């Protein structure tokens, strides 16, 4: 059974720092991995989607990597800003088409 | 092109009442997925539907919960005789096809509170 774990559960950093969020999954037979952002009381915003054949994806200050063999993904945020404060969710897609989510990392970027 | 729409955004019910949550997929999308997010947890898959068909309901509680996606109109997630433990955010996602590389796009969610 696929399980997705995100570490740390919460993170507080000063503005301007570069930071890394971690996601691990137990079954490497995934089709893609997706990082989402969720603001309090809001829906999900898709940040990056990495297909299983890809190693990384970049969008602006965000870079996500995928290592299927070791069951890991990282989301790198460069030059963090207070507006980056949110919960970041990692999800993997398995052969049944469902997304399996981690519990998220709550990020606070202090001005 | 409007995104995935869900209504109501907030729903308050008393124990024992029924809750109906609606989801209109993105234009051109015929696949709908429902997920539930309990407080302080990640999203958990509930059910996957195509028009007039339930494809995978492995995440649905065995009792009181049902889902449909009729030929015309939105997908409906129905919870009968709600209990306090049903309080959660319910998210709907849609995709254009069944293929494994088709991205799911999420709606804003319905936050259900059971008093």
Short mmCIF file of C-alpha atoms in Angstrom, two decimals:
data_model
loop_
_atom_site.label_atom_id
_atom_site.label_comp_id
_atom_site.label_asym_id
_atom_site.label_seq_id
_atom_site.Cartn_x
_atom_site.Cartn_y
_atom_site.Cartn_z
CA UNK A 1 0.00 0.00 0.00
CA UNK A 2 1.41 3.34 -1.05
CA UNK A 3 2.19 5.78 1.75
CA UNK A 4 3.41 9.34 1.33
CA UNK A 5 5.30 11.12 4.10
CA UNK A 6 6.30 14.77 4.25
CA UNK A 7 9.03 16.13 6.45
CA UNK A 8 9.08 18.48 8.25
CA UNK A 9 5.47 18.89 9.31
CA UNK A 10 6.07 22.58 9.95
CA UNK A 11 8.81 25.01 9.08
CA UNK A 12 9.45 28.64 10.01
CA UNK A 13 12.15 30.61 8.20
CA UNK A 14 13.14 34.27 7.82
CA UNK A 15 12.42 35.96 4.55
CA UNK A 16 15.05 35.46 1.88
CA UNK A 17 16.15 31.99 2.90
CA UNK A 18 16.35 29.13 0.44
CA UNK A 19 14.52 26.07 1.73
CA UNK A 20 13.82 22.44 0.91
CA UNK A 21 10.66 20.47 1.59
CA UNK A 22 10.86 16.70 1.52
CA UNK A 23 8.44 14.05 0.33
CA UNK A 24 8.95 10.29 0.42
CA UNK A 25 6.81 7.44 -0.89
CA UNK A 26 6.97 3.73 -0.20
CA UNK A 27 6.16 2.25 -3.63
CA UNK A 28 8.30 3.44 -6.53
CA UNK A 29 5.72 2.31 -9.11
CA UNK A 30 4.24 5.77 -9.58
CA UNK A 31 3.16 7.54 -12.76
CA UNK A 32 3.73 11.07 -11.60
CA UNK A 33 4.27 13.24 -8.55
CA UNK A 34 2.70 16.61 -7.96
CA UNK A 35 3.34 19.43 -5.54
CA UNK A 36 0.43 21.61 -4.45
CA UNK A 37 0.05 24.73 -2.38
CA UNK A 38 -2.92 25.15 -0.03
CA UNK A 39 -3.72 28.42 1.71
CA UNK A 40 -5.81 28.31 4.92
CA UNK A 41 -9.43 27.59 4.14
CA UNK A 42 -8.74 27.49 0.42
CA UNK A 43 -8.43 24.94 -2.35
CA UNK A 44 -5.34 23.43 -3.92
CA UNK A 45 -3.09 25.19 -6.38
CA UNK A 46 -0.93 22.92 -8.50
CA UNK A 47 2.70 24.06 -8.45
CA UNK A 48 4.66 21.42 -10.32
CA UNK A 49 3.93 18.03 -11.84
CA UNK A 50 6.77 15.61 -12.56
CA UNK A 51 6.11 12.63 -14.79
CA UNK A 52 7.76 9.35 -13.75
CA UNK A 53 10.22 9.61 -16.64
CA UNK A 54 11.39 13.06 -15.55
CA UNK A 55 13.95 14.03 -12.94
CA UNK A 56 12.90 17.59 -12.20
CA UNK A 57 10.63 20.49 -13.05
CA UNK A 58 11.14 24.20 -12.53
CA UNK A 59 8.76 27.12 -12.31
CA UNK A 60 10.09 30.50 -11.27
CA UNK A 61 11.62 30.22 -7.81
CA UNK A 62 10.42 26.64 -7.42
CA UNK A 63 12.29 23.50 -8.39
CA UNK A 64 11.04 19.99 -7.76
CA UNK A 65 13.13 16.86 -8.15
CA UNK A 66 12.10 13.23 -8.35
CA UNK A 67 14.13 10.12 -7.56
CA UNK A 68 11.80 7.21 -8.16
CA UNK A 69 14.26 4.50 -7.18
CA UNK A 70 14.76 5.92 -3.72
CA UNK A 71 11.14 7.05 -3.36
CA UNK A 72 11.94 10.71 -2.77
CA UNK A 73 11.05 14.13 -4.05
CA UNK A 74 12.16 17.55 -2.91
CA UNK A 75 10.64 20.97 -3.46
CA UNK A 76 13.22 23.73 -3.43
CA UNK A 77 12.04 27.30 -2.86
CA UNK A 78 14.59 30.00 -3.59
CA UNK A 79 14.64 33.39 -1.89
CA UNK A 80 11.52 32.75 0.16
CA UNK A 81 8.94 35.51 0.65
CA UNK A 82 6.16 36.01 3.21
CA UNK A 83 3.68 35.31 0.40
CA UNK A 84 5.07 31.78 0.19
CA UNK A 85 3.54 31.01 3.59
CA UNK A 86 1.09 28.15 3.07
CA UNK A 87 0.80 24.39 3.41
CA UNK A 88 2.63 22.44 0.73
CA UNK A 89 1.23 19.05 -0.23
CA UNK A 90 2.95 16.30 -2.15
CA UNK A 91 0.88 13.69 -4.01
CA UNK A 92 1.77 10.64 -6.09
CA UNK A 93 -0.41 9.07 -8.74
CA UNK A 94 -0.57 5.32 -8.92
CA UNK A 95 -1.92 2.93 -11.52
CA UNK A 96 -5.45 3.29 -10.22
CA UNK A 97 -5.47 7.00 -11.24
CA UNK A 98 -6.02 8.20 -7.68
CA UNK A 99 -3.74 10.73 -6.06
CA UNK A 100 -2.21 9.73 -2.72
CA UNK A 101 -1.36 12.72 -0.59
CA UNK A 102 1.08 13.38 2.21
CA UNK A 103 -0.05 15.30 5.28
CA UNK A 104 1.73 18.44 4.15
CA UNK A 105 4.37 20.85 5.40
CA UNK A 106 3.13 24.09 6.94
CA UNK A 107 5.52 26.85 5.92
CA UNK A 108 5.78 30.24 7.60
CA UNK A 109 8.10 32.82 6.08
CA UNK A 110 8.72 35.61 8.59
CA UNK A 111 9.20 39.16 7.29
CA UNK B 1 -12.45 28.56 -19.43
CA UNK B 2 -13.85 28.27 -15.94
CA UNK B 3 -12.11 25.93 -13.56
CA UNK B 4 -13.68 23.23 -11.44
CA UNK B 5 -16.63 24.65 -9.53
CA UNK B 6 -17.99 23.40 -6.26
CA UNK B 7 -20.99 24.52 -4.29
CA UNK B 8 -21.81 25.32 -1.70
CA UNK B 9 -18.44 26.53 -0.44
CA UNK B 10 -19.58 26.17 3.15
CA UNK B 11 -22.32 23.90 4.45
CA UNK B 12 -23.60 23.55 7.99
CA UNK B 13 -25.76 20.60 8.94
CA UNK B 14 -27.09 19.21 12.20
CA UNK B 15 -26.50 15.59 13.08
CA UNK B 16 -28.90 13.32 11.21
CA UNK B 17 -29.48 15.67 8.29
CA UNK B 18 -28.42 15.08 4.72
CA UNK B 19 -25.59 16.91 2.94
CA UNK B 20 -25.40 17.31 -0.83
CA UNK B 21 -22.18 18.58 -2.34
CA UNK B 22 -22.01 19.52 -6.01
CA UNK B 23 -19.11 19.59 -8.42
CA UNK B 24 -19.05 20.91 -11.97
CA UNK B 25 -15.92 19.77 -13.80
CA UNK B 26 -13.90 21.92 -16.12
CA UNK B 27 -15.34 22.33 -19.58
CA UNK B 28 -14.50 19.29 -21.68
CA UNK B 29 -13.68 17.10 -18.68
CA UNK B 30 -15.65 13.90 -18.21
CA UNK B 31 -13.76 12.38 -15.26
CA UNK B 32 -14.44 13.45 -11.67
CA UNK B 33 -12.66 12.53 -8.43
CA UNK B 34 -13.76 13.30 -4.87
CA UNK B 35 -11.31 13.66 -1.98
CA UNK B 36 -11.86 14.37 1.71
CA UNK B 37 -9.55 16.35 3.96
CA UNK B 38 -10.05 15.88 7.67
CA UNK B 39 -8.67 18.60 9.98
CA UNK B 40 -4.87 18.66 10.05
CA UNK B 41 -4.61 15.80 7.55
CA UNK B 42 -3.82 15.36 3.88
CA UNK B 43 -6.46 14.63 1.27
CA UNK B 44 -7.81 11.09 1.02
CA UNK B 45 -9.30 9.66 -2.16
CA UNK B 46 -12.97 8.77 -1.97
CA UNK B 47 -14.39 8.00 -5.41
CA UNK B 48 -13.68 8.29 -9.14
CA UNK B 49 -16.54 8.69 -11.60
CA UNK B 50 -17.12 9.05 -15.30
CA UNK B 51 -20.39 10.16 -16.77
CA UNK B 52 -23.05 7.72 -15.47
CA UNK B 53 -20.40 5.32 -14.13
CA UNK B 54 -18.60 4.78 -10.85
CA UNK B 55 -15.09 3.63 -11.75
CA UNK B 56 -13.50 3.29 -8.32
CA UNK B 57 -15.22 3.81 -4.98
CA UNK B 58 -12.60 2.13 -2.83
CA UNK B 59 -12.24 5.18 -0.59
CA UNK B 60 -15.92 5.67 0.15
CA UNK B 61 -17.26 4.76 3.59
CA UNK B 62 -19.52 1.74 3.24
CA UNK B 63 -22.58 3.42 4.69
CA UNK B 64 -24.30 6.79 4.32
CA UNK B 65 -22.08 8.03 1.47
CA UNK B 66 -22.95 7.90 -2.23
CA UNK B 67 -21.82 9.65 -5.37
CA UNK B 68 -23.14 10.11 -8.87
CA UNK B 69 -22.18 11.86 -12.07
CA UNK B 70 -25.25 11.97 -14.32
CA UNK B 71 -25.23 12.44 -18.06
CA UNK B 72 -26.39 16.02 -17.57
CA UNK B 73 -25.51 18.24 -14.63
CA UNK B 74 -22.90 18.24 -11.89
CA UNK B 75 -21.46 15.37 -9.90
CA UNK B 76 -23.12 14.98 -6.51
CA UNK B 77 -21.59 13.63 -3.30
CA UNK B 78 -24.37 12.76 -0.90
CA UNK B 79 -23.96 12.10 2.80
CA UNK B 80 -27.00 10.83 4.63
CA UNK B 81 -27.57 11.14 8.38
CA UNK B 82 -24.42 13.18 8.92
CA UNK B 83 -22.37 12.76 12.10
CA UNK B 84 -19.77 15.08 13.63
CA UNK B 85 -16.96 12.96 12.19
CA UNK B 86 -18.11 13.92 8.68
CA UNK B 87 -16.96 17.50 9.30
CA UNK B 88 -14.22 18.03 6.75
CA UNK B 89 -13.30 19.76 3.52
CA UNK B 90 -14.48 17.87 0.46
CA UNK B 91 -12.59 18.52 -2.75
CA UNK B 92 -13.53 17.61 -6.27
CA UNK B 93 -11.07 17.27 -9.14
CA UNK B 94 -11.59 16.67 -12.83
CA UNK B 95 -9.52 15.45 -15.74
CA UNK B 96 -10.03 15.31 -19.46
CA UNK B 97 -9.42 11.62 -19.91
CA UNK B 98 -8.59 8.46 -18.08
CA UNK B 99 -4.95 8.30 -19.09
CA UNK B 100 -2.39 8.14 -16.36
CA UNK B 101 -0.69 11.30 -17.57
CA UNK B 102 -3.84 13.39 -17.39
CA UNK B 103 -3.58 15.99 -14.67
CA UNK B 104 -6.34 16.42 -12.15
CA UNK B 105 -7.52 19.98 -11.57
CA UNK B 106 -9.02 20.77 -8.19
CA UNK B 107 -11.99 22.86 -7.16
CA UNK B 108 -12.05 25.21 -4.16
CA UNK B 109 -13.70 22.63 -1.92
CA UNK B 110 -16.82 22.48 0.22
CA UNK B 111 -16.30 22.83 3.95
CA UNK B 112 -18.87 20.79 5.80
CA UNK B 113 -19.53 21.47 9.47
CA UNK B 114 -21.79 19.12 11.39
CA UNK B 115 -23.20 20.57 14.60
#
